[in-house]
Short mmCIF file of C-alpha atoms and ligand atoms in Angstrom, two decimals:
data_model
loop_
_atom_site.label_atom_id
_atom_site.label_comp_id
_atom_site.label_asym_id
_atom_site.label_seq_id
_atom_site.Cartn_x
_atom_site.Cartn_y
_atom_site.Cartn_z
CA MET A 696 -0.29 -0.17 0.06
CA ILE A 697 2.04 3.07 -1.26
CA GLN A 698 0.63 6.97 -2.33
CA ILE A 699 2.57 9.38 -4.44
CA TYR A 700 3.05 12.47 -3.83
CA THR A 701 3.11 15.15 -6.62
CA HIS A 702 2.03 18.10 -8.40
CA ALA A 703 2.44 20.09 -11.53
CA ALA A 704 3.58 23.18 -9.85
CA CYS A 705 6.81 21.00 -8.85
CA LEU A 706 7.26 20.76 -12.87
CA ALA A 707 7.04 25.00 -13.34
CA HIS A 708 10.11 25.66 -11.11
CA ALA A 709 12.82 26.42 -13.90
CA THR A 710 16.19 27.14 -12.88
CA GLY A 711 17.79 28.07 -16.49
CA PRO A 712 19.49 26.59 -19.46
CA GLY A 713 21.96 23.75 -18.62
CA HIS A 714 20.80 23.77 -14.57
CA ALA A 715 21.28 20.36 -13.46
CA GLU A 716 17.88 20.44 -11.27
CA ARG A 717 15.69 20.47 -14.00
CA PRO A 718 12.20 19.71 -14.73
CA GLU A 719 12.71 17.06 -16.81
CA ARG A 720 14.24 15.06 -14.14
CA LEU A 721 10.98 14.82 -12.14
CA ARG A 722 8.62 14.11 -15.82
CA THR A 723 10.97 11.57 -16.19
CA VAL A 724 10.10 9.84 -12.89
CA ILE A 725 6.41 10.55 -13.05
CA HIS A 726 6.34 8.85 -16.40
CA ALA A 727 8.12 6.04 -15.25
CA LEU A 728 6.14 5.57 -12.56
CA GLU A 729 2.92 5.77 -14.99
CA ALA A 730 4.64 3.73 -17.09
CA ALA A 731 5.40 0.52 -14.53
CA HIS A 732 2.45 1.03 -12.70
CA PRO A 733 -0.78 1.92 -14.18
CA ASP A 734 -2.84 1.84 -10.82
CA LEU A 735 -0.76 3.95 -8.39
CA ASP A 736 -2.60 5.65 -5.74
CA TRP A 737 -1.87 9.54 -7.10
CA GLN A 738 -1.91 12.53 -4.76
CA GLN A 739 -1.81 15.96 -4.92
CA ALA A 740 0.80 17.50 -2.90
CA PRO A 741 -1.28 20.34 -0.92
CA GLN A 742 0.95 23.64 0.20
CA ALA A 743 2.78 23.98 3.46
CA SER A 744 0.91 26.14 5.78
CA ARG A 745 3.05 29.38 7.11
CA GLY A 746 2.82 27.43 10.70
CA GLN A 747 4.55 24.05 9.17
CA LEU A 748 7.42 26.05 7.88
CA LEU A 749 7.77 27.96 10.77
CA ARG A 750 8.89 25.07 12.86
CA VAL A 751 11.86 24.60 10.69
CA HIS A 752 12.52 27.69 9.03
CA ASP A 753 13.47 31.18 9.72
CA GLU A 754 11.04 34.35 8.52
CA HIS A 755 13.63 35.63 6.36
CA LEU A 756 14.14 32.48 4.38
CA LEU A 757 10.23 32.54 4.09
CA ALA A 758 10.30 36.00 2.69
CA THR A 759 12.64 35.39 0.17
CA VAL A 760 11.41 32.34 -1.07
CA LEU A 761 8.04 32.95 -1.19
CA GLU A 762 7.90 37.08 -1.70
CA SER A 763 10.96 37.82 -4.05
CA ALA A 764 8.26 36.93 -6.69
CA PRO A 765 10.68 37.32 -9.66
CA GLN A 766 9.47 38.13 -13.35
CA GLY A 767 12.65 35.96 -14.72
CA LEU A 768 15.75 34.00 -13.08
CA LEU A 769 17.00 35.06 -9.66
CA SER A 770 19.90 33.43 -8.30
CA ILE A 771 20.30 32.89 -4.56
CA ASP A 772 23.79 31.40 -4.80
CA ALA A 773 25.94 29.95 -7.38
CA ASP A 774 23.32 26.89 -8.22
CA THR A 775 20.61 27.80 -6.28
CA THR A 776 17.37 29.81 -8.53
CA LEU A 777 14.03 31.52 -7.90
CA SER A 778 11.65 31.70 -10.85
CA PRO A 779 8.13 32.44 -10.92
CA HIS A 780 6.77 29.47 -10.15
CA SER A 781 9.45 28.40 -7.38
CA ALA A 782 7.34 29.69 -4.37
CA GLU A 783 4.52 27.36 -5.29
CA ALA A 784 6.94 24.50 -6.50
CA ALA A 785 8.64 24.76 -2.72
CA LEU A 786 5.65 24.82 -1.40
CA ARG A 787 4.40 21.74 -2.63
CA ALA A 788 7.39 20.01 -2.21
CA ALA A 789 7.17 20.85 1.68
CA GLY A 790 3.35 20.12 1.63
CA ALA A 791 3.70 16.61 0.15
CA GLY A 792 5.69 15.15 2.93
CA VAL A 793 3.28 16.78 5.39
CA ALA A 794 0.57 15.08 3.73
CA ALA A 795 2.33 12.05 3.62
CA VAL A 796 3.19 12.37 7.47
CA ASP A 797 -0.27 12.47 8.33
CA ALA A 798 -1.88 9.65 5.82
CA VAL A 799 0.66 6.99 7.51
CA LEU A 800 0.14 7.95 10.96
CA GLY A 801 -3.69 7.99 9.93
CA ASN A 802 -3.32 4.98 8.66
CA ARG A 803 -4.65 5.82 4.87
CA THR A 804 -1.65 4.05 3.87
CA ARG A 805 1.72 2.30 4.90
CA ARG A 806 3.96 4.02 2.77
CA ALA A 807 4.44 7.18 0.44
CA PHE A 808 6.74 8.54 -1.72
CA CYS A 809 6.92 11.96 -2.35
CA ALA A 810 7.75 12.83 -6.07
CA VAL A 811 8.75 16.79 -5.73
CA ARG A 812 11.55 19.30 -6.76
CA PRO A 813 12.90 21.37 -5.57
CA PRO A 814 14.92 19.08 -3.60
CA GLY A 815 15.43 19.72 0.25
CA HIS A 816 18.27 18.49 2.35
CA HIS A 817 20.74 21.11 2.03
CA ALA A 818 18.34 23.85 3.09
CA THR A 819 19.26 25.13 6.73
CA ALA A 820 17.03 27.02 9.36
CA ASP A 821 17.88 30.25 7.67
CA ALA A 822 19.06 29.39 3.70
CA ALA A 823 18.23 28.10 0.78
CA MET A 824 20.82 26.21 -1.09
CA GLY A 825 22.47 23.40 -3.01
CA PHE A 826 19.37 23.50 -5.62
CA CYS A 827 16.83 23.50 -2.31
CA LEU A 828 14.64 25.89 -1.21
CA PHE A 829 12.90 24.64 2.22
CA ASN A 830 14.15 21.49 3.85
CA ASN A 831 11.09 18.73 2.95
CA VAL A 832 12.09 15.94 4.83
CA ALA A 833 12.75 18.15 7.76
CA VAL A 834 9.29 19.97 7.60
CA ALA A 835 7.51 16.65 7.41
CA ALA A 836 9.95 15.25 10.59
CA ARG A 837 8.96 18.37 12.74
CA HIS A 838 5.16 17.56 11.87
CA ALA A 839 5.70 14.67 13.20
CA THR A 840 7.25 15.26 16.41
CA ASP A 841 4.98 18.48 16.92
CA LYS A 842 1.37 17.64 15.35
CA HIS A 843 1.49 14.16 16.09
CA GLY A 844 3.85 13.78 18.99
CA LEU A 845 6.11 11.19 18.08
CA GLU A 846 9.18 11.20 20.34
CA ARG A 847 11.65 9.07 17.31
CA VAL A 848 11.59 9.61 14.31
CA ALA A 849 14.02 8.84 12.03
CA ILE A 850 15.74 10.28 8.69
CA LEU A 851 17.53 7.82 6.44
CA ASP A 852 19.65 10.01 3.59
CA PHE A 853 21.11 8.13 0.95
CA ASP A 854 21.63 10.81 -1.44
CA VAL A 855 25.78 11.45 -2.35
CA HIS A 856 25.33 14.74 -1.08
CA HIS A 857 25.49 14.93 2.78
CA GLY A 858 22.43 16.68 3.82
CA ASN A 859 23.81 19.48 6.07
CA GLY A 860 20.54 21.35 6.39
CA THR A 861 18.77 18.21 7.95
CA GLN A 862 21.84 17.95 10.26
CA GLN A 863 21.76 21.51 11.33
CA ILE A 864 18.35 21.49 11.82
CA PHE A 865 17.82 18.76 14.07
CA GLU A 866 21.86 18.67 15.75
CA GLN A 867 19.99 19.73 18.99
CA ASP A 868 17.15 17.76 18.57
CA PRO A 869 16.94 14.12 20.10
CA ARG A 870 13.61 13.52 19.17
CA VAL A 871 14.86 13.01 15.02
CA LEU A 872 17.64 10.65 14.00
CA TYR A 873 19.49 11.56 11.09
CA ALA A 874 21.45 9.01 9.22
CA SER A 875 23.54 10.16 6.00
CA SER A 876 26.01 7.75 3.64
CA HIS A 877 27.83 10.30 0.92
CA GLN A 878 30.46 10.79 -0.98
CA TRP A 879 33.10 12.89 1.32
CA PRO A 880 34.79 15.62 0.38
CA LEU A 881 31.87 16.73 -1.91
CA PHE A 882 29.67 19.67 -1.58
CA PRO A 883 28.81 21.21 1.11
CA ASP A 884 31.69 19.42 3.05
CA THR A 885 30.16 18.68 5.86
CA GLY A 886 28.91 14.93 7.12
CA ALA A 887 32.65 13.91 8.82
CA ARG A 888 31.79 10.95 10.95
CA ASN A 889 32.95 13.43 14.24
CA GLU A 890 29.65 15.30 13.33
CA THR A 891 27.48 13.33 16.01
CA GLY A 892 25.10 16.26 17.38
CA CYS A 893 23.75 15.43 20.81
CA GLY A 894 24.61 11.80 19.92
CA ASN A 895 21.49 11.35 16.98
CA ILE A 896 23.25 12.28 13.79
CA PHE A 897 24.79 9.39 12.39
CA ASN A 898 27.57 9.70 9.10
CA ALA A 899 29.32 7.48 6.93
CA PRO A 900 31.62 9.57 4.38
CA LEU A 901 32.71 7.35 1.27
CA PRO A 902 35.56 8.13 -0.59
CA LYS A 903 34.99 8.91 -4.30
CA GLY A 904 34.95 5.87 -6.18
CA ALA A 905 33.39 3.53 -3.63
CA ASP A 906 31.15 0.47 -4.58
CA GLY A 907 28.06 -0.74 -3.93
CA GLU A 908 30.51 -3.29 -1.15
CA ALA A 909 31.55 -0.36 0.33
CA PHE A 910 27.77 1.26 0.55
CA ARG A 911 26.21 -1.86 1.62
CA ALA A 912 28.75 -2.35 4.40
CA ALA A 913 28.55 1.23 5.46
CA TRP A 914 24.41 0.93 6.29
CA HIS A 915 24.95 -2.98 7.22
CA ASP A 916 27.83 -2.13 9.51
CA GLU A 917 27.31 1.11 10.64
CA LEU A 918 24.14 3.42 9.99
CA LEU A 919 21.41 0.80 10.04
CA PRO A 920 22.32 -0.86 13.87
CA ALA A 921 22.56 3.08 14.78
CA VAL A 922 18.67 3.19 13.75
CA ASP A 923 17.69 -0.02 14.99
CA ALA A 924 18.80 1.24 18.39
CA PHE A 925 16.96 4.16 18.31
CA ARG A 926 13.63 2.05 17.45
CA PRO A 927 12.07 4.79 15.81
CA GLN A 928 7.76 5.69 15.38
CA LEU A 929 8.10 6.50 11.77
CA LEU A 930 10.83 6.22 9.10
CA LEU A 931 11.45 9.35 6.31
CA VAL A 932 13.96 8.93 3.64
CA SER A 933 15.84 11.27 1.75
CA ALA A 934 15.83 9.53 -1.47
CA GLY A 935 18.42 11.06 -3.39
CA PHE A 936 19.74 8.30 -6.76
CA ASP A 937 22.89 10.70 -7.68
CA GLY A 938 25.12 8.11 -6.20
CA HIS A 939 24.33 6.08 -9.25
CA ARG A 940 27.51 5.51 -11.25
CA ARG A 941 26.20 6.99 -14.26
CA ASP A 942 25.48 10.53 -12.48
CA PRO A 943 27.49 13.62 -13.73
CA LEU A 944 27.34 15.15 -10.74
CA ALA A 945 29.18 12.77 -8.35
CA GLY A 946 31.74 9.77 -8.48
CA LEU A 947 30.14 7.08 -6.59
CA LEU A 948 29.88 3.67 -8.31
CA LEU A 949 26.05 2.56 -7.12
CA ASP A 950 23.94 0.60 -9.49
CA CYS A 951 20.02 0.14 -9.05
CA ALA A 952 20.37 -2.64 -7.36
CA ASP A 953 22.14 -1.24 -4.35
CA PHE A 954 19.27 1.09 -3.64
CA VAL A 955 17.06 -1.61 -3.67
CA TRP A 956 19.01 -2.98 -1.43
CA LEU A 957 19.11 -0.30 0.98
CA THR A 958 15.60 0.26 0.34
CA HIS A 959 14.57 -3.68 1.36
CA ALA A 960 16.35 -2.82 4.71
CA LEU A 961 14.57 0.09 5.27
CA VAL A 962 11.38 -1.50 4.86
CA ALA A 963 12.30 -4.18 7.46
CA LEU A 964 13.35 -1.81 9.92
CA ALA A 965 9.63 0.18 9.60
CA GLY A 966 8.01 -2.76 9.91
CA HIS A 967 10.07 -3.93 12.93
CA HIS A 968 9.45 -0.87 14.91
CA ALA A 969 6.81 1.14 13.35
CA ASP A 970 4.33 -0.34 11.87
CA GLY A 971 5.55 -0.54 8.37
CA ARG A 972 5.07 3.65 8.60
CA LEU A 973 7.81 5.06 5.83
CA VAL A 974 7.60 8.60 4.11
CA SER A 975 10.58 8.83 1.19
CA THR A 976 11.03 11.77 -0.51
CA LEU A 977 13.10 12.80 -3.81
CA GLU A 978 16.33 14.18 -3.67
CA GLY A 979 18.79 14.54 -6.26
CA GLY A 980 20.06 12.45 -9.61
CA TYR A 981 21.11 13.92 -12.51
CA ASP A 982 21.08 11.12 -15.04
CA LEU A 983 17.58 10.77 -16.55
CA ASP A 984 17.84 7.35 -17.12
CA ALA A 985 19.45 6.09 -13.87
CA LEU A 986 17.10 8.49 -12.23
CA ALA A 987 13.84 7.21 -13.57
CA GLU A 988 14.98 2.91 -13.30
CA CYS A 989 16.31 3.77 -9.45
CA ALA A 990 13.06 5.74 -8.46
CA VAL A 991 10.87 3.15 -10.35
CA ALA A 992 12.78 0.28 -8.54
CA HIS A 993 12.67 2.17 -5.18
CA VAL A 994 8.93 2.43 -5.18
CA ASP A 995 8.82 -1.54 -6.08
CA THR A 996 10.32 -2.08 -3.12
CA LEU A 997 8.30 0.48 -1.05
CA ARG A 998 5.10 -1.85 -1.86
CA LEU A 999 6.06 -5.07 -0.81
ZN1 ZN B 1997 22.67 15.22 -3.98
#
């Protein structure tokens, strides 16, 4: 039982010619999911509310994203861009996770996948960066703790980049565990093993050229045992597929089967501790064919 959350506004967020984080990414994922599974339960992602965003972000960032209203492209930093439809896309991308958390905690579905953009895990409490405007998974996690009263929420991040924003937002919040594998060094150059927050942050950096064996070992030996010991009541996944060997932005050598292996493990953990409840949200992935193949395989595994 899985629901897929998306919205057309997420396709209208323009980033400029030649930008890696482009609308075609999401279009390809949606078409691949529709082709693979004509019977998927598609849901329209609502807009996150101000109150939901303010659990994570400050007023200044909300104003930057929501009130800039650019006529064309407006650069926030070297690789993060606002355009006329970006505000709604950011609200829908964050709102997808909130709605998905409500759905799994309300027993309307066991699992959900949020097919959204812009991605989120680099956005900090006070800054948009690294293609990310709002931190979608962080907004979902705070909704689970603050609205639903959960005491233990785990965020699992297998994007090839470290989720510096997610780590910063939760490093003093013991209700949320953050576990990440990522290529290091690589943008944003955080995620060293000794960054441990209040004992709730677990980083497994991998060197350029690391393959599926190293990736699986990091999760099997280090990250999954930490998550297991935490006994999360809900699992949230930052699902980035840019660790794939064909990805143009990074240098890991993962295959689709490695993402499937980890997804199986996360489903098992969710079953053990969280009544199967798991919400996954798309982060990176910049080779269109690899992204589509891996996203479909990820959703296939979440359906089990
Ligand atoms: Zn990434």
